[in-house]
Short mmCIF file of C-alpha atoms in Angstrom, two decimals:
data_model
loop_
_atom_site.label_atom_id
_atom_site.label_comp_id
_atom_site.label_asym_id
_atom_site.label_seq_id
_atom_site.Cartn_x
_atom_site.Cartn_y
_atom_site.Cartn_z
CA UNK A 1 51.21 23.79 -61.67
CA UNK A 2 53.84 22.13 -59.44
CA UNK A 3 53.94 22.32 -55.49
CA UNK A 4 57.43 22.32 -54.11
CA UNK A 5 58.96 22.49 -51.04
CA UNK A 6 61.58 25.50 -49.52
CA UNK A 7 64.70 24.30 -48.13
CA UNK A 8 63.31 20.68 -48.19
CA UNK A 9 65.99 18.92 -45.83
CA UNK A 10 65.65 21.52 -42.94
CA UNK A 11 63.58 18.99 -40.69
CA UNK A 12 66.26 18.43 -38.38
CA UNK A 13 68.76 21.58 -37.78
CA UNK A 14 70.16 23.17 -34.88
CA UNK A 15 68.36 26.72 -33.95
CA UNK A 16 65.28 24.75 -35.32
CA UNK A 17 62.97 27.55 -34.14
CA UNK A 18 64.61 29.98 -37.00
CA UNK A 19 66.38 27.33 -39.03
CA UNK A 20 63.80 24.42 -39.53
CA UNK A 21 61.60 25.00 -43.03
CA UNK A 22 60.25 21.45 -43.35
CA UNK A 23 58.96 18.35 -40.73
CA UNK A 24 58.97 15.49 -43.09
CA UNK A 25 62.00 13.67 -45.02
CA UNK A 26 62.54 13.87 -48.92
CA UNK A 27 60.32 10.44 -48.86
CA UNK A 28 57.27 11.80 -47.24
CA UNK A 29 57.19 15.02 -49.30
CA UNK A 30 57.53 12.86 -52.96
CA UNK A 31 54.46 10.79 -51.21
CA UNK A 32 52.52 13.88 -50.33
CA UNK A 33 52.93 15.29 -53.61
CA UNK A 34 55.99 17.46 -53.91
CA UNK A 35 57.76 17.50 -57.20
CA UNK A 36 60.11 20.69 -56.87
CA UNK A 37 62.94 19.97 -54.23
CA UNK A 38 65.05 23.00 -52.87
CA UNK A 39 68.52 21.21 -52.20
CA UNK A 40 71.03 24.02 -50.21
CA UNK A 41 74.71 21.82 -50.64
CA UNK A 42 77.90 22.26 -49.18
CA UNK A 43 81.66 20.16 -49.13
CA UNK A 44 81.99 17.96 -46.10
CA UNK A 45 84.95 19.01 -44.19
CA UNK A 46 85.17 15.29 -43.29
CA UNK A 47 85.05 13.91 -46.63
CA UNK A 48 85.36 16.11 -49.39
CA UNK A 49 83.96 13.39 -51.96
CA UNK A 50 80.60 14.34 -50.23
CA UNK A 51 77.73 17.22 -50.59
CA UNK A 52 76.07 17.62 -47.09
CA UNK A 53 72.98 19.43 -47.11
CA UNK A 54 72.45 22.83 -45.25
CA UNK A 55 70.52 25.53 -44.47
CA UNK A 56 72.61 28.53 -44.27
CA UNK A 57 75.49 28.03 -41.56
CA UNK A 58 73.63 25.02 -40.04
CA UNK A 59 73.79 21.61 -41.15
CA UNK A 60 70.95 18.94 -42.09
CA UNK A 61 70.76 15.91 -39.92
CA UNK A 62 69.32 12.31 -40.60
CA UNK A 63 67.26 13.08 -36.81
CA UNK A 64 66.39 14.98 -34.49
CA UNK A 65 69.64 14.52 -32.32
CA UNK A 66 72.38 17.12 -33.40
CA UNK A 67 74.82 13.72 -32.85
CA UNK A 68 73.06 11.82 -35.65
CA UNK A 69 74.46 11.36 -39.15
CA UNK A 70 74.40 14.23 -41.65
CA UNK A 71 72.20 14.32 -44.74
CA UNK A 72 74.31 14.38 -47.87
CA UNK A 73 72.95 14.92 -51.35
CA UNK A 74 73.76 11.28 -52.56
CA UNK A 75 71.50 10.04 -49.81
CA UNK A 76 68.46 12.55 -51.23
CA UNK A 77 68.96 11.33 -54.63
CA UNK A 78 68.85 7.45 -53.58
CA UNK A 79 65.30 8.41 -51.97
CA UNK A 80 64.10 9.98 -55.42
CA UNK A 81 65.60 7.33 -57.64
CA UNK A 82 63.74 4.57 -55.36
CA UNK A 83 60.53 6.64 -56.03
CA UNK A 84 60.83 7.45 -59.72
CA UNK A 85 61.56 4.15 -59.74
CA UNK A 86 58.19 2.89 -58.35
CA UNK A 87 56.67 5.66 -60.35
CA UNK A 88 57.90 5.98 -63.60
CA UNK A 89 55.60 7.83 -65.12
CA UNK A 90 56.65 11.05 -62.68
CA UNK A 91 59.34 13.70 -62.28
CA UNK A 92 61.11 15.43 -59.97
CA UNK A 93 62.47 18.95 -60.21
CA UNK A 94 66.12 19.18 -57.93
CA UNK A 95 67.00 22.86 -57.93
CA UNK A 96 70.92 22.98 -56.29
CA UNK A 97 71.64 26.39 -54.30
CA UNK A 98 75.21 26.59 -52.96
CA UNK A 99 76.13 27.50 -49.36
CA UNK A 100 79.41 27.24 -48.86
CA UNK A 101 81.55 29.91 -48.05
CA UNK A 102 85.00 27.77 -47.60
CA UNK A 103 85.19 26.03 -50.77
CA UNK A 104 84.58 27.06 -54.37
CA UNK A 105 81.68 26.42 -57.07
CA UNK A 106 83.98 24.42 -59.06
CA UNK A 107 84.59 21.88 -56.04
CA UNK A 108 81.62 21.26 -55.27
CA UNK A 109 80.30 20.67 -58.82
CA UNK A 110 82.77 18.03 -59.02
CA UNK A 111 81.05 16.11 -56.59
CA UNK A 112 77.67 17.07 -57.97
CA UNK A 113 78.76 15.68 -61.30
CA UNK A 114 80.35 12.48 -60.37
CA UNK A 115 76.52 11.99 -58.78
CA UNK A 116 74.66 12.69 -62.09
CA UNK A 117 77.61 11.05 -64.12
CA UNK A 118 77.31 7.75 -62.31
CA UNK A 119 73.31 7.90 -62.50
CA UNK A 120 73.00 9.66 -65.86
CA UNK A 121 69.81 7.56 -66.82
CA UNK A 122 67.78 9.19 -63.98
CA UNK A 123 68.74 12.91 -64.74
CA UNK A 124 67.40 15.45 -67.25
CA UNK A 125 70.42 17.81 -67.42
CA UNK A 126 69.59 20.13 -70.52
CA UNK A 127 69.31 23.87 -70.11
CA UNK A 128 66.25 23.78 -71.79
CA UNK A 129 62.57 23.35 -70.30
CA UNK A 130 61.21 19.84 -71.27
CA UNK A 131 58.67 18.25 -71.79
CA UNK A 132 56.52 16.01 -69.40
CA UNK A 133 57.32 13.30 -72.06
CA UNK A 134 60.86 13.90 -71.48
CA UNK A 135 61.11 14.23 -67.48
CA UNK A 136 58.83 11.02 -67.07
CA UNK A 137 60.91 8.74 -64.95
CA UNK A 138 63.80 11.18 -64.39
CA UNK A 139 64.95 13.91 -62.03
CA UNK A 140 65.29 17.52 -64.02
CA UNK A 141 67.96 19.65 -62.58
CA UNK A 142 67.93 23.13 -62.06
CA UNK A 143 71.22 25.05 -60.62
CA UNK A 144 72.04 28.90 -59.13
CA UNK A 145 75.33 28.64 -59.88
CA UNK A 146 77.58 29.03 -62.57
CA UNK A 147 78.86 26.39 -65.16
CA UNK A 148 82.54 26.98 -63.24
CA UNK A 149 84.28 23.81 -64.39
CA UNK A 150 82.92 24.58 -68.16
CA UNK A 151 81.48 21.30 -68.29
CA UNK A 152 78.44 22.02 -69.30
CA UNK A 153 75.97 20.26 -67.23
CA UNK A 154 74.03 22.72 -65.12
CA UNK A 155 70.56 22.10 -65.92
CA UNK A 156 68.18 24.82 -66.10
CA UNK A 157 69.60 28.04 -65.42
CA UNK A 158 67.61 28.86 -61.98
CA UNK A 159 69.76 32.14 -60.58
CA UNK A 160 68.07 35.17 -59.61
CA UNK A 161 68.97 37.85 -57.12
CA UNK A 162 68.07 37.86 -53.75
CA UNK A 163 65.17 39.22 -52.61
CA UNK A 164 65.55 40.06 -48.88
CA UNK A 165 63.98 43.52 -48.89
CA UNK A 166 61.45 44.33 -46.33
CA UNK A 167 60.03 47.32 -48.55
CA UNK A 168 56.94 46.20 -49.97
CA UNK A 169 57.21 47.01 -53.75
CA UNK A 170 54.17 46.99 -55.98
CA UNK A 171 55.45 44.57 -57.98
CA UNK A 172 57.13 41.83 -55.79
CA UNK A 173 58.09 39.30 -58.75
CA UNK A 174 61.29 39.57 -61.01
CA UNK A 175 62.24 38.47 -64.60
CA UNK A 176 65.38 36.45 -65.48
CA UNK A 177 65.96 36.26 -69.16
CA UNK A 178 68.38 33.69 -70.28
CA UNK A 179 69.42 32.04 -73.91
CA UNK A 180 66.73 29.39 -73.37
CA UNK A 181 64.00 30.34 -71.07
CA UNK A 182 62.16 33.38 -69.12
CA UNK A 183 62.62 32.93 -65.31
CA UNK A 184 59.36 35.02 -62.73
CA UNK A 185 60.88 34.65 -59.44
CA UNK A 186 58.42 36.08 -56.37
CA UNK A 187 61.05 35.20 -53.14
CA UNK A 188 60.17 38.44 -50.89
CA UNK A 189 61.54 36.02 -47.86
CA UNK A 190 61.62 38.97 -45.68
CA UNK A 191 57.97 40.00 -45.74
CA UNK A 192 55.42 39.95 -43.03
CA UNK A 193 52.51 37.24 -43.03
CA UNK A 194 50.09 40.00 -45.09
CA UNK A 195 52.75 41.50 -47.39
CA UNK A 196 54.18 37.62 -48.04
CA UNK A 197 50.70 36.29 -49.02
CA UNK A 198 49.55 39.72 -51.05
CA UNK A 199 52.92 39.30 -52.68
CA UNK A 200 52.18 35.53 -53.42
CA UNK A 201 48.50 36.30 -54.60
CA UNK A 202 49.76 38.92 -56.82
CA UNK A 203 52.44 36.73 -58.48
CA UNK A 204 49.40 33.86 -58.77
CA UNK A 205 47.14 36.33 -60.77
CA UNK A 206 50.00 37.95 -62.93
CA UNK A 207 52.41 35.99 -63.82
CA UNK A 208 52.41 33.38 -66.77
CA UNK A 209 54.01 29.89 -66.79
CA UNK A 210 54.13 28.06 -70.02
CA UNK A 211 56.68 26.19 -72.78
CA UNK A 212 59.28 29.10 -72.04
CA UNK A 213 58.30 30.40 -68.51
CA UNK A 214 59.24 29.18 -65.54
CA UNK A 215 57.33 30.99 -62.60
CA UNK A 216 59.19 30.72 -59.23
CA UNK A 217 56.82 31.56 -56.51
CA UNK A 218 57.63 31.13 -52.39
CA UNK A 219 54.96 30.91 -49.77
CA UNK A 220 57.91 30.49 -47.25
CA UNK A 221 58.92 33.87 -45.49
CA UNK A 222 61.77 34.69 -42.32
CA UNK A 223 59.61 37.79 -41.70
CA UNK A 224 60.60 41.48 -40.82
CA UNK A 225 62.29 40.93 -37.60
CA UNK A 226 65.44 39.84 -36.58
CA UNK A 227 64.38 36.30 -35.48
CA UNK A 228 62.14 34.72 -37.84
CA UNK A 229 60.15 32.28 -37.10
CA UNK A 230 58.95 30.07 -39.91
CA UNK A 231 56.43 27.63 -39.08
CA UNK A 232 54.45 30.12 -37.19
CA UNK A 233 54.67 32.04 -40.19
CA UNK A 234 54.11 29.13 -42.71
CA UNK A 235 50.62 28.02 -40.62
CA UNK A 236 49.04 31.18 -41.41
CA UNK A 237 50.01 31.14 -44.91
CA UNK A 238 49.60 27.66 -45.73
CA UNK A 239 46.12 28.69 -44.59
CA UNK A 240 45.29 31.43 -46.70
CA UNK A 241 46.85 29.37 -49.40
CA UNK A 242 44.31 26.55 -48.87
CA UNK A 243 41.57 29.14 -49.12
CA UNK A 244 42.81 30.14 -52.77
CA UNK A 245 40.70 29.41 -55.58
CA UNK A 246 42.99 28.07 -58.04
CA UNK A 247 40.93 27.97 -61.36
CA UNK A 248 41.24 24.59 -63.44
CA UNK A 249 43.38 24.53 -66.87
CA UNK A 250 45.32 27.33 -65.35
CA UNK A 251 49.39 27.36 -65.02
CA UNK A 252 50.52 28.85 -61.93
CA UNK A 253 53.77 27.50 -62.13
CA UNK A 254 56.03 26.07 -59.46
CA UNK A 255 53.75 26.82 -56.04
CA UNK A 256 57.03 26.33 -52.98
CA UNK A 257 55.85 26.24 -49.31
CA UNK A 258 57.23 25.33 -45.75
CA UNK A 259 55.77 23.09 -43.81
CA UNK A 260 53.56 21.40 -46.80
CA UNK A 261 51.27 19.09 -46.24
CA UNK A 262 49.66 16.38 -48.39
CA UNK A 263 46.59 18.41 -48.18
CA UNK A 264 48.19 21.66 -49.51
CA UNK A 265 49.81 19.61 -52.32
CA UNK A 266 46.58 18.42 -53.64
CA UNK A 267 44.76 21.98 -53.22
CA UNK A 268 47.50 23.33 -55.26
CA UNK A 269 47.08 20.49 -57.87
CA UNK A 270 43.84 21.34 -58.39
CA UNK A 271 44.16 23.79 -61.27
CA UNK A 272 46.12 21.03 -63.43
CA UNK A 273 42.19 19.07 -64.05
CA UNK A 274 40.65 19.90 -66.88
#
């Protein structure tokens, strides 16, 4: 069982009331316990040798002033090679979601590649779900995109369809069946507090995460209105969440939140003793 975080570099964003997902930097959330890191990229229009990091149509910044420097995904990757570093014996997961409207996949997986390429000893880049033995010490990347340039370096295949529907469904988790692995994704982002946490309790107690599973499942919700509002929403849920009893020796998968805190990571730990 793995906590992650949603859009993890949307601490500091313009129209932070709708836009923000997260209030710590990449650092913090690898120190609190966060090994799955949701990484939206785009092509800097100032430097197209650069991925900035986004959230939608708004960019990341380094602060809180909308003047300060931009995040960019070589920058996020420094911070998690200087903590695999210090802890070799861990991984990260870096999944890579595209939002870019002005340029195409193939640009900007040049730059993602000449990243990897340059750092190749830190990166598990197999389509294929490893072992611990082999992420130890290494980031494992996981793309929703498609191989473009042919170059075959995409990671684990991580693409699913979006799930923006407000209509709760009585199952709110999806398969993905590729050549190497079965992908549960539970991403109702659209739901209200109730329906988001039944839907996140339901995916906890159903679905199955082993050697050939991954299990996707998002606390993180927008809600059903036309302004969303996500830390309001994520303190409720986060709440509940604590409140789970995760049984020991039980896989529950990849466990993503907003707003996570060091207690929440550990809580959601808990079913990985023995």
């Amino acid at each position: 069982t793995i906590p992650g975080t949603h859009d993890s570099c949307s601490r500091n964003v313009a129209l932070g009331y709708v836009m923000r997902c997260q209030d710590t930097s990449i650092s913090d959330q690898l120190d609190k316990g966060y090994r799955y890191l949701d990484l939206r990229v785009a092509l800097d229009d100032k430097d197209s040798s650069k991925l900035k990091l986004v959230h939608n149509f708004v960019n990341c910044h380094a602060s809180g002033s909308l003047f300060s420097d931009l995040v960019y995904f070589n920058g996020v990757c420094e911070d998690v090679y200087a903590f695999l570093d210090a802890h070799p014996d861990e991984t990260v997961i870096i999944n890579v979601k595209i939002e870019d409207d002005e340029h195409t996949i193939g640009d900007i997986q040049e730059v993602l590649l000449k990243e990897i390429q340059s750092n190749s000893s830190y990166w598990y880049t197999e389509n294929q779900i490893p072992t611990l033995g082999q992420a130890r010490g290494r980031i494992v990347l996981a793309t929703r995109f498609d191989d473009q340039l042919g170059a075959g370096v995409t990671g684990l295949n991580m693409q699913w369809s979006e799930q923006n529907n407000t209509e709760v469904i009585d199952i709110p988790y999806e398969l993905y069946v590729t050549d190497t692995c079965r992908l549960w994704v539970q991403d109702r982002y659209k739901y209200s507090v109730d329906d988001k946490y039944d839907a996140v309790v339901d995916g906890l107690e159903n679905c199955e995460a082993d050697s050939g599973t991954i299990f996707l499942n998002f606390v993180s919700t927008s809600g059903t209105g036309l302004v969303g509002h996500p830390k309001g929403y994520a303190k409720k849920l986060n709440a509940l969440l604590l409140e789970y009893d995760f049984q020991s020796d039980t896989s529950y998968g990849i466990v993503i939140v907003d707003f996570g805190t060091e207690d929440l990571a550990r809580h959601i730990y808990s079913s990985n003793s023995f």
